[in-house]
PDB file of C-alpha atoms in Angstrom:
ATOM      1  CA  MET A  16       0.000   0.000   0.000  1.00  0.00           C
ATOM      2  CA  ARG A  17       1.393   3.353  -1.027  1.00  0.00           C
ATOM      3  CA  ARG A  18       1.772   6.033   1.627  1.00  0.00           C
ATOM      4  CA  ALA A  19      -0.997   8.234   0.189  1.00  0.00           C
ATOM      5  CA  GLU A  20      -3.410   5.284   0.267  1.00  0.00           C
ATOM      6  CA  ARG A  21      -2.250   4.358   3.754  1.00  0.00           C
ATOM      7  CA  LEU A  22      -2.847   7.882   5.047  1.00  0.00           C
ATOM      8  CA  GLN A  23      -6.356   7.833   3.622  1.00  0.00           C
ATOM      9  CA  ALA A  24      -7.038   4.421   5.150  1.00  0.00           C
ATOM     10  CA  LEU A  25      -5.653   5.626   8.476  1.00  0.00           C
ATOM     11  CA  THR A  26      -7.895   8.696   8.421  1.00  0.00           C
ATOM     12  CA  GLU A  27     -10.959   6.601   7.617  1.00  0.00           C
ATOM     13  CA  SER A  28     -10.131   4.141  10.392  1.00  0.00           C
ATOM     14  CA  LEU A  29      -9.910   6.961  12.936  1.00  0.00           C
ATOM     15  CA  ARG A  30     -13.166   8.434  11.649  1.00  0.00           C
ATOM     16  CA  ARG A  31     -14.992   5.112  12.053  1.00  0.00           C
ATOM     17  CA  ALA A  32     -13.608   4.653  15.556  1.00  0.00           C
ATOM     18  CA  GLY A  33     -15.331   7.843  16.731  1.00  0.00           C
ATOM     19  CA  ARG A  34     -14.701   9.039  20.257  1.00  0.00           C
ATOM     20  CA  ASN A  35     -13.244   5.680  21.337  1.00  0.00           C
ATOM     21  CA  GLY A  36     -10.236   6.072  19.074  1.00  0.00           C
ATOM     22  CA  ARG A  37      -7.786   3.370  18.057  1.00  0.00           C
ATOM     23  CA  THR A  38      -4.515   2.156  19.546  1.00  0.00           C
ATOM     24  CA  ALA A  39      -1.311   2.251  17.529  1.00  0.00           C
ATOM     25  CA  GLU A  40      -1.150  -1.536  17.777  1.00  0.00           C
ATOM     26  CA  SER A  41      -4.633  -2.075  16.325  1.00  0.00           C
ATOM     27  CA  LEU A  42      -3.936   0.408  13.534  1.00  0.00           C
ATOM     28  CA  SER A  43      -0.653  -1.275  12.674  1.00  0.00           C
ATOM     29  CA  ALA A  44      -2.387  -4.668  12.494  1.00  0.00           C
ATOM     30  CA  GLU A  45      -5.142  -3.294  10.265  1.00  0.00           C
ATOM     31  CA  LEU A  46      -2.753  -1.497   7.907  1.00  0.00           C
ATOM     32  CA  GLU A  47      -0.108  -4.233   8.094  1.00  0.00           C
ATOM     33  CA  VAL A  48       2.708  -1.845   9.043  1.00  0.00           C
ATOM     34  CA  THR A  49       4.781  -1.297  12.180  1.00  0.00           C
ATOM     35  CA  THR A  50       3.584   0.871  15.051  1.00  0.00           C
ATOM     36  CA  ARG A  51       6.507   3.156  14.268  1.00  0.00           C
ATOM     37  CA  THR A  52       5.103   3.702  10.771  1.00  0.00           C
ATOM     38  CA  VAL A  53       1.657   4.406  12.233  1.00  0.00           C
ATOM     39  CA  LYS A  54       3.064   7.044  14.576  1.00  0.00           C
ATOM     40  CA  ARG A  55       5.034   8.617  11.743  1.00  0.00           C
ATOM     41  CA  ASP A  56       1.911   8.731   9.558  1.00  0.00           C
ATOM     42  CA  ILE A  57      -0.132  10.284  12.363  1.00  0.00           C
ATOM     43  CA  ALA A  58       2.563  12.936  12.797  1.00  0.00           C
ATOM     44  CA  GLY A  59       2.260  13.656   9.078  1.00  0.00           C
ATOM     45  CA  LEU A  60      -1.528  13.992   9.298  1.00  0.00           C
ATOM     46  CA  LEU A  61      -1.168  16.329  12.272  1.00  0.00           C
ATOM     47  CA  ALA A  62       1.294  18.461  10.325  1.00  0.00           C
ATOM     48  CA  ALA A  63      -1.255  18.629   7.481  1.00  0.00           C
ATOM     49  CA  GLY A  64      -3.843  20.027   9.898  1.00  0.00           C
ATOM     50  CA  LEU A  65      -5.992  16.983  10.644  1.00  0.00           C
ATOM     51  CA  PRO A  66      -7.400  17.353  14.206  1.00  0.00           C
ATOM     52  CA  ILE A  67      -6.091  14.140  15.773  1.00  0.00           C
ATOM     53  CA  TRP A  68      -6.043  13.723  19.548  1.00  0.00           C
ATOM     54  CA  SER A  69      -3.848  11.273  21.447  1.00  0.00           C
ATOM     55  CA  ARG A  70      -3.998   9.687  24.906  1.00  0.00           C
ATOM     56  CA  THR A  71      -1.239   7.829  26.692  1.00  0.00           C
ATOM     57  CA  GLY A  72      -1.472   4.956  29.146  1.00  0.00           C
ATOM     58  CA  PRO A  73      -4.079   2.183  29.404  1.00  0.00           C
ATOM     59  CA  GLY A  74      -7.008   2.818  27.114  1.00  0.00           C
ATOM     60  CA  GLY A  75      -5.028   5.395  25.206  1.00  0.00           C
ATOM     61  CA  GLY A  76      -4.621   5.775  21.485  1.00  0.00           C
ATOM     62  CA  TYR A  77      -5.529   8.151  18.694  1.00  0.00           C
ATOM     63  CA  GLY A  78      -8.763   9.602  17.403  1.00  0.00           C
ATOM     64  CA  LEU A  79     -10.296  12.438  15.416  1.00  0.00           C
ATOM     65  CA  ALA A  80     -11.637  15.469  17.253  1.00  0.00           C
ATOM     66  CA  GLU A  81     -15.416  15.507  16.920  1.00  0.00           C
ATOM     67  CA  THR A  82     -15.436  19.163  15.910  1.00  0.00           C
ATOM     68  CA  GLY A  83     -12.851  18.569  13.239  1.00  0.00           C
ATOM     69  CA  SER A  84     -13.634  18.286   9.560  1.00  0.00           C
ATOM     70  CA  LEU A  85     -12.365  15.637   7.216  1.00  0.00           C
ATOM     71  CA  PRO A  86     -10.673  16.357   3.913  1.00  0.00           C
ATOM     72  CA  PRO A  87     -12.760  16.194   0.702  1.00  0.00           C
ATOM     73  CA  VAL A  88     -13.667  12.830  -0.777  1.00  0.00           C
ATOM     74  CA  ASN A  89     -10.579  11.385  -2.419  1.00  0.00           C
ATOM     75  CA  LEU A  90     -11.225   8.088  -4.192  1.00  0.00           C
ATOM     76  CA  GLY A  91      -8.897   6.112  -6.406  1.00  0.00           C
ATOM     77  CA  PRO A  92     -10.137   4.768  -9.770  1.00  0.00           C
ATOM     78  CA  SER A  93     -10.672   1.268  -8.376  1.00  0.00           C
ATOM     79  CA  GLN A  94     -12.683   2.630  -5.432  1.00  0.00           C
ATOM     80  CA  ALA A  95     -14.831   4.749  -7.748  1.00  0.00           C
ATOM     81  CA  LEU A  96     -15.353   1.688  -9.966  1.00  0.00           C
ATOM     82  CA  ALA A  97     -16.329  -0.406  -6.949  1.00  0.00           C
ATOM     83  CA  LEU A  98     -19.060   2.109  -6.137  1.00  0.00           C
ATOM     84  CA  ALA A  99     -20.305   2.096  -9.719  1.00  0.00           C
ATOM     85  CA  ALA A 100     -20.346  -1.729  -9.839  1.00  0.00           C
ATOM     86  CA  ALA A 101     -22.172  -1.941  -6.518  1.00  0.00           C
ATOM     87  CA  ALA A 102     -24.757   0.555  -7.766  1.00  0.00           C
ATOM     88  CA  THR A 103     -25.214  -1.594 -10.896  1.00  0.00           C
ATOM     89  CA  VAL A 104     -25.920  -4.692  -8.809  1.00  0.00           C
ATOM     90  CA  LEU A 105     -28.305  -2.770  -6.563  1.00  0.00           C
ATOM     91  CA  GLY A 106     -29.857  -0.991  -9.527  1.00  0.00           C
ATOM     92  CA  VAL A 107     -32.355  -3.770 -10.221  1.00  0.00           C
ATOM     93  CA  GLY A 108     -32.848  -4.586  -6.561  1.00  0.00           C
ATOM     94  CA  PRO A 109     -34.044  -2.856  -3.397  1.00  0.00           C
ATOM     95  CA  PHE A 110     -33.119   0.791  -2.946  1.00  0.00           C
ATOM     96  CA  GLY A 111     -31.587   0.804  -6.434  1.00  0.00           C
ATOM     97  CA  ASP A 112     -32.547   4.418  -7.107  1.00  0.00           C
ATOM     98  CA  SER A 113     -30.895   5.486  -3.860  1.00  0.00           C
ATOM     99  CA  ALA A 114     -27.760   3.492  -4.697  1.00  0.00           C
ATOM    100  CA  ARG A 115     -27.417   5.121  -8.116  1.00  0.00           C
ATOM    101  CA  SER A 116     -28.063   8.577  -6.697  1.00  0.00           C
ATOM    102  CA  ALA A 117     -25.487   8.114  -3.938  1.00  0.00           C
ATOM    103  CA  SER A 118     -22.932   6.774  -6.428  1.00  0.00           C
ATOM    104  CA  ARG A 119     -23.437   9.780  -8.710  1.00  0.00           C
ATOM    105  CA  LYS A 120     -23.044  12.196  -5.787  1.00  0.00           C
ATOM    106  CA  VAL A 121     -19.727  10.637  -4.799  1.00  0.00           C
ATOM    107  CA  LEU A 122     -18.395  10.449  -8.361  1.00  0.00           C
ATOM    108  CA  ASP A 123     -19.365  14.076  -8.947  1.00  0.00           C
ATOM    109  CA  VAL A 124     -16.888  15.265  -6.307  1.00  0.00           C
ATOM    110  CA  VAL A 125     -13.842  13.186  -7.272  1.00  0.00           C
ATOM    111  CA  ASP A 126     -11.235  14.757  -9.512  1.00  0.00           C
ATOM    112  CA  PRO A 127     -11.883  14.623 -13.284  1.00  0.00           C
ATOM    113  CA  ALA A 128      -8.920  12.323 -14.034  1.00  0.00           C
ATOM    114  CA  THR A 129     -10.135   9.726 -11.524  1.00  0.00           C
ATOM    115  CA  ARG A 130     -13.673   9.994 -12.868  1.00  0.00           C
ATOM    116  CA  ARG A 131     -12.461   9.372 -16.428  1.00  0.00           C
ATOM    117  CA  ARG A 132     -10.404   6.346 -15.368  1.00  0.00           C
ATOM    118  CA  ALA A 133     -13.346   4.943 -13.399  1.00  0.00           C
ATOM    119  CA  ARG A 134     -15.624   5.263 -16.431  1.00  0.00           C
ATOM    120  CA  ASP A 135     -13.050   3.499 -18.599  1.00  0.00           C
ATOM    121  CA  LEU A 136     -12.699   0.679 -16.063  1.00  0.00           C
ATOM    122  CA  ALA A 137     -16.480   0.394 -15.840  1.00  0.00           C
ATOM    123  CA  THR A 138     -16.555  -0.827 -19.459  1.00  0.00           C
ATOM    124  CA  ARG A 139     -14.380  -3.752 -18.366  1.00  0.00           C
ATOM    125  CA  VAL A 140     -16.705  -5.011 -15.637  1.00  0.00           C
ATOM    126  CA  TRP A 141     -19.703  -7.194 -16.415  1.00  0.00           C
ATOM    127  CA  VAL A 142     -22.346  -7.674 -13.749  1.00  0.00           C
ATOM    128  CA  ASP A 143     -24.758 -10.530 -14.461  1.00  0.00           C
ATOM    129  CA  VAL A 144     -27.934  -9.541 -12.642  1.00  0.00           C
ATOM    130  CA  ALA A 145     -31.408 -10.712 -13.615  1.00  0.00           C
ATOM    131  CA  PRO A 146     -34.069  -8.041 -14.241  1.00  0.00           C
ATOM    132  CA  GLY A 147     -35.793  -6.973 -11.074  1.00  0.00           C
ATOM    133  CA  ALA A 148     -39.257  -5.713 -10.258  1.00  0.00           C
ATOM    134  CA  PRO A 149     -40.559  -2.446 -11.736  1.00  0.00           C
ATOM    135  CA  ARG A 150     -40.448   0.636  -9.557  1.00  0.00           C
ATOM    136  CA  ARG A 151     -44.235   0.470  -8.943  1.00  0.00           C
ATOM    137  CA  VAL A 152     -43.568  -2.850  -7.173  1.00  0.00           C
ATOM    138  CA  MET A 153     -40.165  -2.190  -5.643  1.00  0.00           C
ATOM    139  CA  SER A 154     -41.131   1.087  -3.947  1.00  0.00           C
ATOM    140  CA  PRO A 155     -43.882  -0.504  -1.813  1.00  0.00           C
ATOM    141  CA  LEU A 156     -41.561  -3.391  -0.923  1.00  0.00           C
ATOM    142  CA  GLU A 157     -38.853  -0.947   0.190  1.00  0.00           C
ATOM    143  CA  GLN A 158     -41.364   1.051   2.239  1.00  0.00           C
ATOM    144  CA  ALA A 159     -42.737  -2.064   3.895  1.00  0.00           C
ATOM    145  CA  MET A 160     -39.206  -3.136   4.812  1.00  0.00           C
ATOM    146  CA  LEU A 161     -38.324   0.284   6.219  1.00  0.00           C
ATOM    147  CA  ASP A 162     -41.537   0.640   8.223  1.00  0.00           C
ATOM    148  CA  GLN A 163     -41.794  -3.082   9.073  1.00  0.00           C
ATOM    149  CA  ARG A 164     -45.392  -3.356   7.926  1.00  0.00           C
ATOM    150  CA  VAL A 165     -47.285  -6.176   6.259  1.00  0.00           C
ATOM    151  CA  VAL A 166     -47.346  -5.926   2.466  1.00  0.00           C
ATOM    152  CA  ASN A 167     -49.884  -7.577   0.170  1.00  0.00           C
ATOM    153  CA  ILE A 168     -48.326  -9.071  -2.978  1.00  0.00           C
ATOM    154  CA  ALA A 169     -49.482 -10.873  -6.108  1.00  0.00           C
ATOM    155  CA  TYR A 170     -46.899 -13.566  -6.814  1.00  0.00           C
ATOM    156  CA  THR A 171     -46.396 -15.804  -9.853  1.00  0.00           C
ATOM    157  CA  ASP A 172     -44.581 -19.050  -9.032  1.00  0.00           C
ATOM    158  CA  ALA A 173     -42.345 -21.141 -11.312  1.00  0.00           C
ATOM    159  CA  GLN A 174     -45.391 -23.019 -12.703  1.00  0.00           C
ATOM    160  CA  GLY A 175     -47.156 -19.771 -13.629  1.00  0.00           C
ATOM    161  CA  ARG A 176     -49.691 -19.928 -10.819  1.00  0.00           C
ATOM    162  CA  VAL A 177     -50.649 -16.589  -9.295  1.00  0.00           C
ATOM    163  CA  THR A 178     -51.352 -16.321  -5.587  1.00  0.00           C
ATOM    164  CA  ARG A 179     -52.064 -13.353  -3.377  1.00  0.00           C
ATOM    165  CA  ARG A 180     -50.131 -13.219  -0.144  1.00  0.00           C
ATOM    166  CA  ALA A 181     -49.890 -11.017   2.928  1.00  0.00           C
ATOM    167  CA  VAL A 182     -46.261 -11.141   4.047  1.00  0.00           C
ATOM    168  CA  GLU A 183     -44.053  -9.643   6.741  1.00  0.00           C
ATOM    169  CA  PRO A 184     -40.740  -8.516   5.169  1.00  0.00           C
ATOM    170  CA  LEU A 185     -37.623  -9.826   6.902  1.00  0.00           C
ATOM    171  CA  LEU A 186     -34.802  -8.980   4.492  1.00  0.00           C
ATOM    172  CA  PHE A 187     -33.791  -8.567   0.868  1.00  0.00           C
ATOM    173  CA  ALA A 188     -31.399 -11.258  -0.378  1.00  0.00           C
ATOM    174  CA  PHE A 189     -29.208 -11.480  -3.486  1.00  0.00           C
ATOM    175  CA  HIS A 190     -28.933 -15.174  -4.375  1.00  0.00           C
ATOM    176  CA  HIS A 191     -27.645 -16.782  -7.585  1.00  0.00           C
ATOM    177  CA  GLY A 192     -27.964 -13.528  -9.531  1.00  0.00           C
ATOM    178  CA  HIS A 193     -31.524 -12.761  -8.402  1.00  0.00           C
ATOM    179  CA  TRP A 194     -32.996 -10.454  -5.776  1.00  0.00           C
ATOM    180  CA  TYR A 195     -35.473 -11.949  -3.314  1.00  0.00           C
ATOM    181  CA  LEU A 196     -37.832 -10.663  -0.694  1.00  0.00           C
ATOM    182  CA  VAL A 197     -37.457 -13.039   2.233  1.00  0.00           C
ATOM    183  CA  ALA A 198     -40.607 -12.749   4.311  1.00  0.00           C
ATOM    184  CA  TRP A 199     -42.911 -14.455   6.760  1.00  0.00           C
ATOM    185  CA  CYS A 200     -45.855 -15.585   4.644  1.00  0.00           C
ATOM    186  CA  LEU A 201     -49.139 -15.342   6.563  1.00  0.00           C
ATOM    187  CA  LEU A 202     -50.782 -17.716   4.078  1.00  0.00           C
ATOM    188  CA  ARG A 203     -48.229 -20.503   4.678  1.00  0.00           C
ATOM    189  CA  ASP A 204     -47.328 -19.490   8.244  1.00  0.00           C
ATOM    190  CA  ALA A 205     -43.658 -19.896   7.391  1.00  0.00           C
ATOM    191  CA  VAL A 206     -40.652 -18.145   5.860  1.00  0.00           C
ATOM    192  CA  ARG A 207     -40.734 -17.922   2.068  1.00  0.00           C
ATOM    193  CA  TRP A 208     -38.354 -16.575  -0.579  1.00  0.00           C
ATOM    194  CA  PHE A 209     -40.096 -14.431  -3.196  1.00  0.00           C
ATOM    195  CA  ASP A 210     -38.231 -13.615  -6.414  1.00  0.00           C
ATOM    196  CA  VAL A 211     -38.928  -9.882  -6.758  1.00  0.00           C
ATOM    197  CA  GLY A 212     -39.092 -10.299 -10.544  1.00  0.00           C
ATOM    198  CA  ARG A 213     -42.179 -12.475 -10.071  1.00  0.00           C
ATOM    199  CA  ILE A 214     -44.030 -10.041  -7.822  1.00  0.00           C
ATOM    200  CA  GLY A 215     -46.630  -8.386 -10.031  1.00  0.00           C
ATOM    201  CA  ARG A 216     -48.211  -6.098  -7.466  1.00  0.00           C
ATOM    202  CA  ALA A 217     -47.386  -4.858  -3.964  1.00  0.00           C
ATOM    203  CA  THR A 218     -49.417  -2.760  -1.548  1.00  0.00           C
ATOM    204  CA  VAL A 219     -48.257  -1.681   1.901  1.00  0.00           C
ATOM    205  CA  THR A 220     -50.845  -2.054   4.665  1.00  0.00           C
ATOM    206  CA  ARG A 221     -51.138  -0.293   8.013  1.00  0.00           C
ATOM    207  CA  GLU A 222     -50.636  -3.571   9.874  1.00  0.00           C
ATOM    208  CA  PRO A 223     -47.295  -3.771  11.702  1.00  0.00           C
ATOM    209  CA  CYS A 224     -45.143  -6.877  11.461  1.00  0.00           C
ATOM    210  CA  SER A 225     -45.496  -9.270  14.370  1.00  0.00           C
ATOM    211  CA  GLY A 226     -41.793  -9.369  15.146  1.00  0.00           C
ATOM    212  CA  HIS A 227     -40.339 -12.418  13.415  1.00  0.00           C
ATOM    213  CA  ALA A 228     -36.536 -12.336  13.647  1.00  0.00           C
ATOM    214  CA  VAL A 229     -34.015 -12.576  10.825  1.00  0.00           C
ATOM    215  CA  THR A 230     -32.519 -15.577  12.641  1.00  0.00           C
ATOM    216  CA  GLU A 231     -35.646 -17.556  11.742  1.00  0.00           C
ATOM    217  CA  ILE A 232     -34.710 -17.527   8.058  1.00  0.00           C
ATOM    218  CA  GLY A 233     -32.056 -20.221   8.228  1.00  0.00           C
ATOM    219  CA  GLU A 234     -30.061 -21.239   5.161  1.00  0.00           C
ATOM    220  CA  PRO A 235     -31.029 -20.198   1.607  1.00  0.00           C
ATOM    221  CA  PRO A 236     -32.750 -22.867  -0.495  1.00  0.00           C
ATOM    222  CA  GLU A 237     -30.362 -25.050  -2.492  1.00  0.00           C
ATOM    223  CA  THR A 238     -32.021 -24.430  -5.850  1.00  0.00           C
ATOM    224  CA  ALA A 239     -30.678 -21.662  -8.047  1.00  0.00           C
ATOM    225  CA  ARG A 240     -34.041 -19.894  -8.076  1.00  0.00           C
ATOM    226  CA  PRO A 241     -36.062 -20.802  -4.994  1.00  0.00           C
ATOM    227  CA  ALA A 242     -39.777 -20.526  -5.686  1.00  0.00           C
ATOM    228  CA  ALA A 243     -42.198 -19.599  -2.950  1.00  0.00           C
ATOM    229  CA  VAL A 244     -45.024 -22.105  -2.580  1.00  0.00           C
TER     230      VAL A 244
END
């Protein structure tokens, strides 16, 4: 890792640590450098004006002052590409619009050279994601997940049979190239995996979920495209 990348990683690590801070030993293990290198890098960040505090003794370490500001977003081409690829995967799944919007906001503030390189690299990445549900279906599913409310869906299974279900959303899952709504099905009184591409209609109700836990889901079905029955 080059020093510029290491300094950025060090800054981000201190930011994530918040008021608890990080010890030199934990930072050296994370960055795979010596504690001497960590202390030298911190001295460099201090000289550049980053508001880093330090404490000695047990429980001591380094952290960022809460009132301090971080430098502007500074992404490398591969990091910018990673954001773009992630937004592509999420684009046909839950919160896809938000993912694309967030990705554009970040890419808008990186330097032009990095943005150009990221766009060039993006042509060399292929993401194989099946088509998802239309926005008129995905938006209610997202809202039901956020508010933890029962959602009524019209679902077409693998044999072409259409059923209407009231379900309690537990999580969205990306499995074998497809997005699924994993939910507690009130019709079957059990957990079911619903391919979002097969949900033809979704309507959020006012009924709150009863509190089924994510731990009840268990392992994903073994088939490539699990079909709710």
